[in-house]
Structure formats: C-alpha cells, structure tokens
Coordinates of C-alpha atoms in Angstrom, one line a residue:
X1 CA -13.5 -118.5 -46.6
X2 CA -11.4 -119.6 -49.5
X3 CA -7.5 -119.1 -49.7
X4 CA -8.0 -116.4 -52.2
X5 CA -10.3 -114.3 -50.0
X6 CA -8.7 -111.0 -48.8
X7 CA -8.4 -110.9 -45.0
X8 CA -8.4 -108.0 -42.7
X9 CA -5.4 -107.8 -40.3
X10 CA -5.7 -108.6 -36.6
X11 CA -4.1 -106.9 -33.7
X12 CA -1.8 -108.7 -31.3
X13 CA -4.2 -108.0 -28.5
X14 CA -6.9 -109.7 -30.5
X15 CA -5.3 -113.3 -29.9
X16 CA -3.5 -112.9 -26.6
X17 CA -4.0 -116.1 -24.7
X18 CA -3.6 -116.6 -20.9
X19 CA -3.8 -120.0 -19.3
X20 CA -3.1 -121.2 -15.6
X21 CA -2.3 -124.6 -14.4
X22 CA -2.0 -125.8 -10.9
X23 CA 1.1 -128.0 -10.7
X24 CA -0.1 -131.5 -9.1
X25 CA 2.2 -134.3 -7.7
X26 CA 1.6 -136.5 -10.7
X27 CA 3.1 -133.8 -13.0
X28 CA 6.2 -133.6 -11.0
X29 CA 9.7 -135.1 -11.2
X30 CA 11.7 -136.5 -8.3
X31 CA 12.7 -132.8 -7.2
X32 CA 9.1 -131.9 -6.7
X33 CA 9.1 -129.5 -9.7
X34 CA 6.9 -129.9 -12.8
X35 CA 8.3 -132.0 -15.6
X36 CA 9.8 -130.1 -18.4
X37 CA 7.7 -132.0 -21.1
X38 CA 4.6 -131.1 -19.2
X39 CA 5.6 -127.4 -19.4
X40 CA 6.3 -127.8 -23.1
X41 CA 2.9 -129.4 -23.6
X42 CA 1.2 -126.4 -21.8
X43 CA 3.2 -124.0 -24.0
X44 CA 2.1 -125.9 -27.2
X45 CA -1.5 -125.5 -26.2
X46 CA -1.3 -121.9 -25.3
X47 CA 0.4 -121.2 -28.5
X48 CA -2.0 -123.2 -30.6
X49 CA -5.0 -121.3 -29.0
X50 CA -3.1 -117.9 -29.7
X51 CA -2.5 -118.9 -33.5
X52 CA -6.2 -120.2 -33.9
X53 CA -7.5 -117.0 -32.4
X54 CA -5.6 -115.1 -35.0
X55 CA -6.5 -117.1 -38.2
X56 CA -9.8 -118.8 -37.1
X57 CA -8.5 -122.0 -38.8
X58 CA -7.1 -125.3 -37.8
X59 CA -3.3 -125.0 -37.0
X60 CA -0.5 -127.5 -36.6
X61 CA 2.8 -126.9 -34.8
X62 CA 5.6 -126.5 -37.3
X63 CA 8.6 -125.6 -35.3
X64 CA 9.8 -124.7 -31.7
X65 CA 12.5 -122.2 -32.4
X66 CA 13.7 -121.6 -28.7
X67 CA 12.7 -123.1 -25.5
X68 CA 14.4 -122.0 -22.2
X69 CA 13.8 -123.3 -18.7
X70 CA 15.1 -120.6 -16.3
X71 CA 13.5 -121.7 -13.0
X72 CA 11.4 -124.6 -11.8
X73 CA 7.8 -124.5 -10.9
X74 CA 7.0 -126.6 -7.7
X75 CA 4.1 -128.8 -6.8
X76 CA 1.4 -126.5 -5.4
X77 CA 2.3 -123.5 -7.4
X78 CA 0.4 -122.0 -10.3
X79 CA 2.0 -121.9 -13.8
X80 CA 0.8 -118.9 -15.6
X81 CA 1.2 -118.8 -19.5
X82 CA 0.7 -115.9 -21.7
X83 CA 0.8 -116.5 -25.5
X84 CA 1.1 -113.5 -28.0
X85 CA 1.6 -113.5 -31.8
X86 CA 4.9 -111.9 -32.9
X87 CA 5.1 -112.6 -36.6
X88 CA 2.8 -113.5 -39.5
X89 CA 4.0 -114.9 -42.8
X90 CA 1.8 -116.2 -45.7
X91 CA 0.4 -119.2 -43.8
X92 CA 2.5 -119.3 -40.7
X93 CA 2.5 -117.5 -37.5
X94 CA 5.2 -117.3 -34.7
X95 CA 3.8 -117.3 -31.1
X96 CA 5.8 -116.2 -28.1
X97 CA 4.9 -118.0 -24.8
X98 CA 6.1 -116.7 -21.5
X99 CA 5.6 -118.9 -18.4
X100 CA 5.6 -117.6 -14.8
X101 CA 5.1 -119.4 -11.5
X102 CA 3.0 -118.2 -8.7
X103 CA 3.2 -119.0 -5.1
X104 CA -0.3 -119.2 -4.1
X105 CA 0.4 -118.4 -0.5
X106 CA 2.6 -115.5 -1.0
X107 CA 1.5 -114.4 -4.4
X108 CA 5.1 -114.0 -5.5
X109 CA 5.6 -114.4 -9.2
X110 CA 8.8 -115.2 -11.2
X111 CA 9.5 -115.8 -14.9
X112 CA 10.4 -119.5 -15.6
X113 CA 10.2 -120.1 -19.3
X114 CA 10.0 -118.7 -22.8
X115 CA 9.3 -120.4 -25.9
X116 CA 8.8 -119.4 -29.6
X117 CA 6.6 -121.7 -31.5
X118 CA 5.7 -121.6 -35.2
X119 CA 2.2 -122.7 -36.4
X120 CA 0.8 -123.1 -39.9
X121 CA -2.8 -122.6 -40.6
X122 CA -4.7 -125.3 -42.6
X123 CA -7.5 -125.0 -45.2
X124 CA -10.5 -126.9 -43.6
X125 CA -11.3 -128.7 -46.9
X126 CA -7.9 -129.6 -48.3
X127 CA -5.9 -129.9 -45.2
X128 CA -3.1 -127.7 -47.0
X129 CA -1.4 -124.6 -45.7
X130 CA -3.7 -121.5 -46.1
X131 CA -3.1 -117.8 -45.9
X132 CA -3.5 -116.1 -42.6
X133 CA -4.6 -112.6 -41.8
X134 CA -1.9 -110.0 -41.6
X135 CA -0.6 -108.8 -38.3
X136 CA -1.4 -105.3 -37.1
X137 CA 1.4 -103.9 -35.0
X138 CA 0.2 -101.2 -32.6
X139 CA 3.1 -100.5 -30.2
X140 CA 6.7 -99.8 -30.5
X141 CA 7.2 -103.1 -28.3
X142 CA 5.1 -105.0 -30.8
X143 CA 7.2 -103.7 -33.7
X144 CA 10.4 -104.5 -31.8
X145 CA 9.3 -108.1 -31.2
X146 CA 8.3 -108.5 -34.7
X147 CA 11.7 -107.5 -35.8
X148 CA 13.3 -110.0 -33.5
X149 CA 10.8 -112.6 -34.9
X150 CA 11.7 -111.8 -38.5
X151 CA 15.4 -112.4 -37.7
X152 CA 14.5 -115.7 -35.8
X153 CA 12.6 -116.7 -39.0
X154 CA 15.6 -115.9 -41.2
X155 CA 17.9 -117.9 -39.0
X156 CA 15.5 -120.8 -38.8
X157 CA 15.2 -121.0 -42.6
X158 CA 19.0 -120.9 -43.0
X159 CA 19.3 -123.6 -40.6
X160 CA 16.8 -125.8 -42.4
X161 CA 18.4 -125.1 -45.8
X162 CA 21.9 -126.1 -44.4
X163 CA 20.5 -129.3 -42.8
X164 CA 18.9 -130.2 -46.3
X165 CA 22.2 -129.6 -47.9
X166 CA 24.0 -131.8 -45.3
X167 CA 21.4 -134.5 -45.8
X168 CA 21.7 -134.4 -49.6
X169 CA 25.6 -134.5 -49.4
X170 CA 25.4 -137.5 -46.9
X171 CA 22.9 -139.4 -49.1
X172 CA 25.3 -138.9 -52.2
X173 CA 28.3 -140.0 -50.1
X174 CA 26.4 -143.2 -48.9
X175 CA 25.0 -144.2 -52.4
X176 CA 26.5 -147.0 -54.1
X177 CA 29.0 -146.1 -56.9

C-alpha cells in the first residue's frame, strides 16, 4: 500500500493489546520488586504491538510523554499490561498502556503504572514516516481520552519547540565571535 492510498479508519478495539509477564527474581531489584526499566521495556512492547495492529506497518518509538510508577510489582506476581490507541495524527499514534499487578495466590489486582507512548509508522520501502489509518472513536470514554491525548500532543510539541529555541540560543551564545 503506497502512502497515497486512502485508508479506512480502525476502531480503538481493533488494536487493543493485552500482555502478561510473570515477575522472576532476575528481573527484581534489591527490594524484591521488578526493575522500573523492565516495566518500561514491557510497556514499549505492548505499545508497539498496539500501534502495529492499528497501522499494519513497521513502527518506531518516537516519545514517551508520561510514565508513572504508582506501586511496585513483586517477584512472583503477574504484570498485566493493556495498550490502547488514544490518538492518530498523520503518521504518528499515541498509545496508552496501563499496568496492573496480580497476586496469583489471592487474585488481588492493583494499578501500578501508566504510560503514554508515541509511535511513528514507517514505509516498508523507504523507511520514512507514512500515513496511518484514522481512528474511529465509538464511545464517550474514547472521545474523552482522545481529547486528553490531543492536549498532551499540543504540550509535547510546545516543549519540543521551546527546547529547539533554547538549543539555538545556546549555540549562538557559544559560537566564536
């Protein structure tokens, strides 16, 4: 499919991804809970699968907008990840990943982490960003999450622009006269 081919929209439900990981001792810190970097790796994988399911193209991680660790996941517990697409732009997609822990003996679950990860779809021949299908929002919850995602995108682009301006100012300041 070329970048010029019109694409049908896809529903949020079409790309929802659920993963589970049993936390093993080699993934733990000295406190007996999974390493934060390991959770981030799992989040990136769940988000990548979600993005890939939406566009059916290779994808790359472009940004992690927010990442919060609210509770630890202990060795022997199950980490449950759920990725869902929240926003689609021309070639990018924001994916929300929620993480829960499950105690396998009691069945008790609790929310442990949330992340918002942006992916860019790539053309298989050129490796350049390529358009992705539009997102079909079916529920009020999906529309509300999409509105919050649009605000996160606006703020992310503002931060990026401000960082570029700071870097440019700093480069001019350091340049020999």
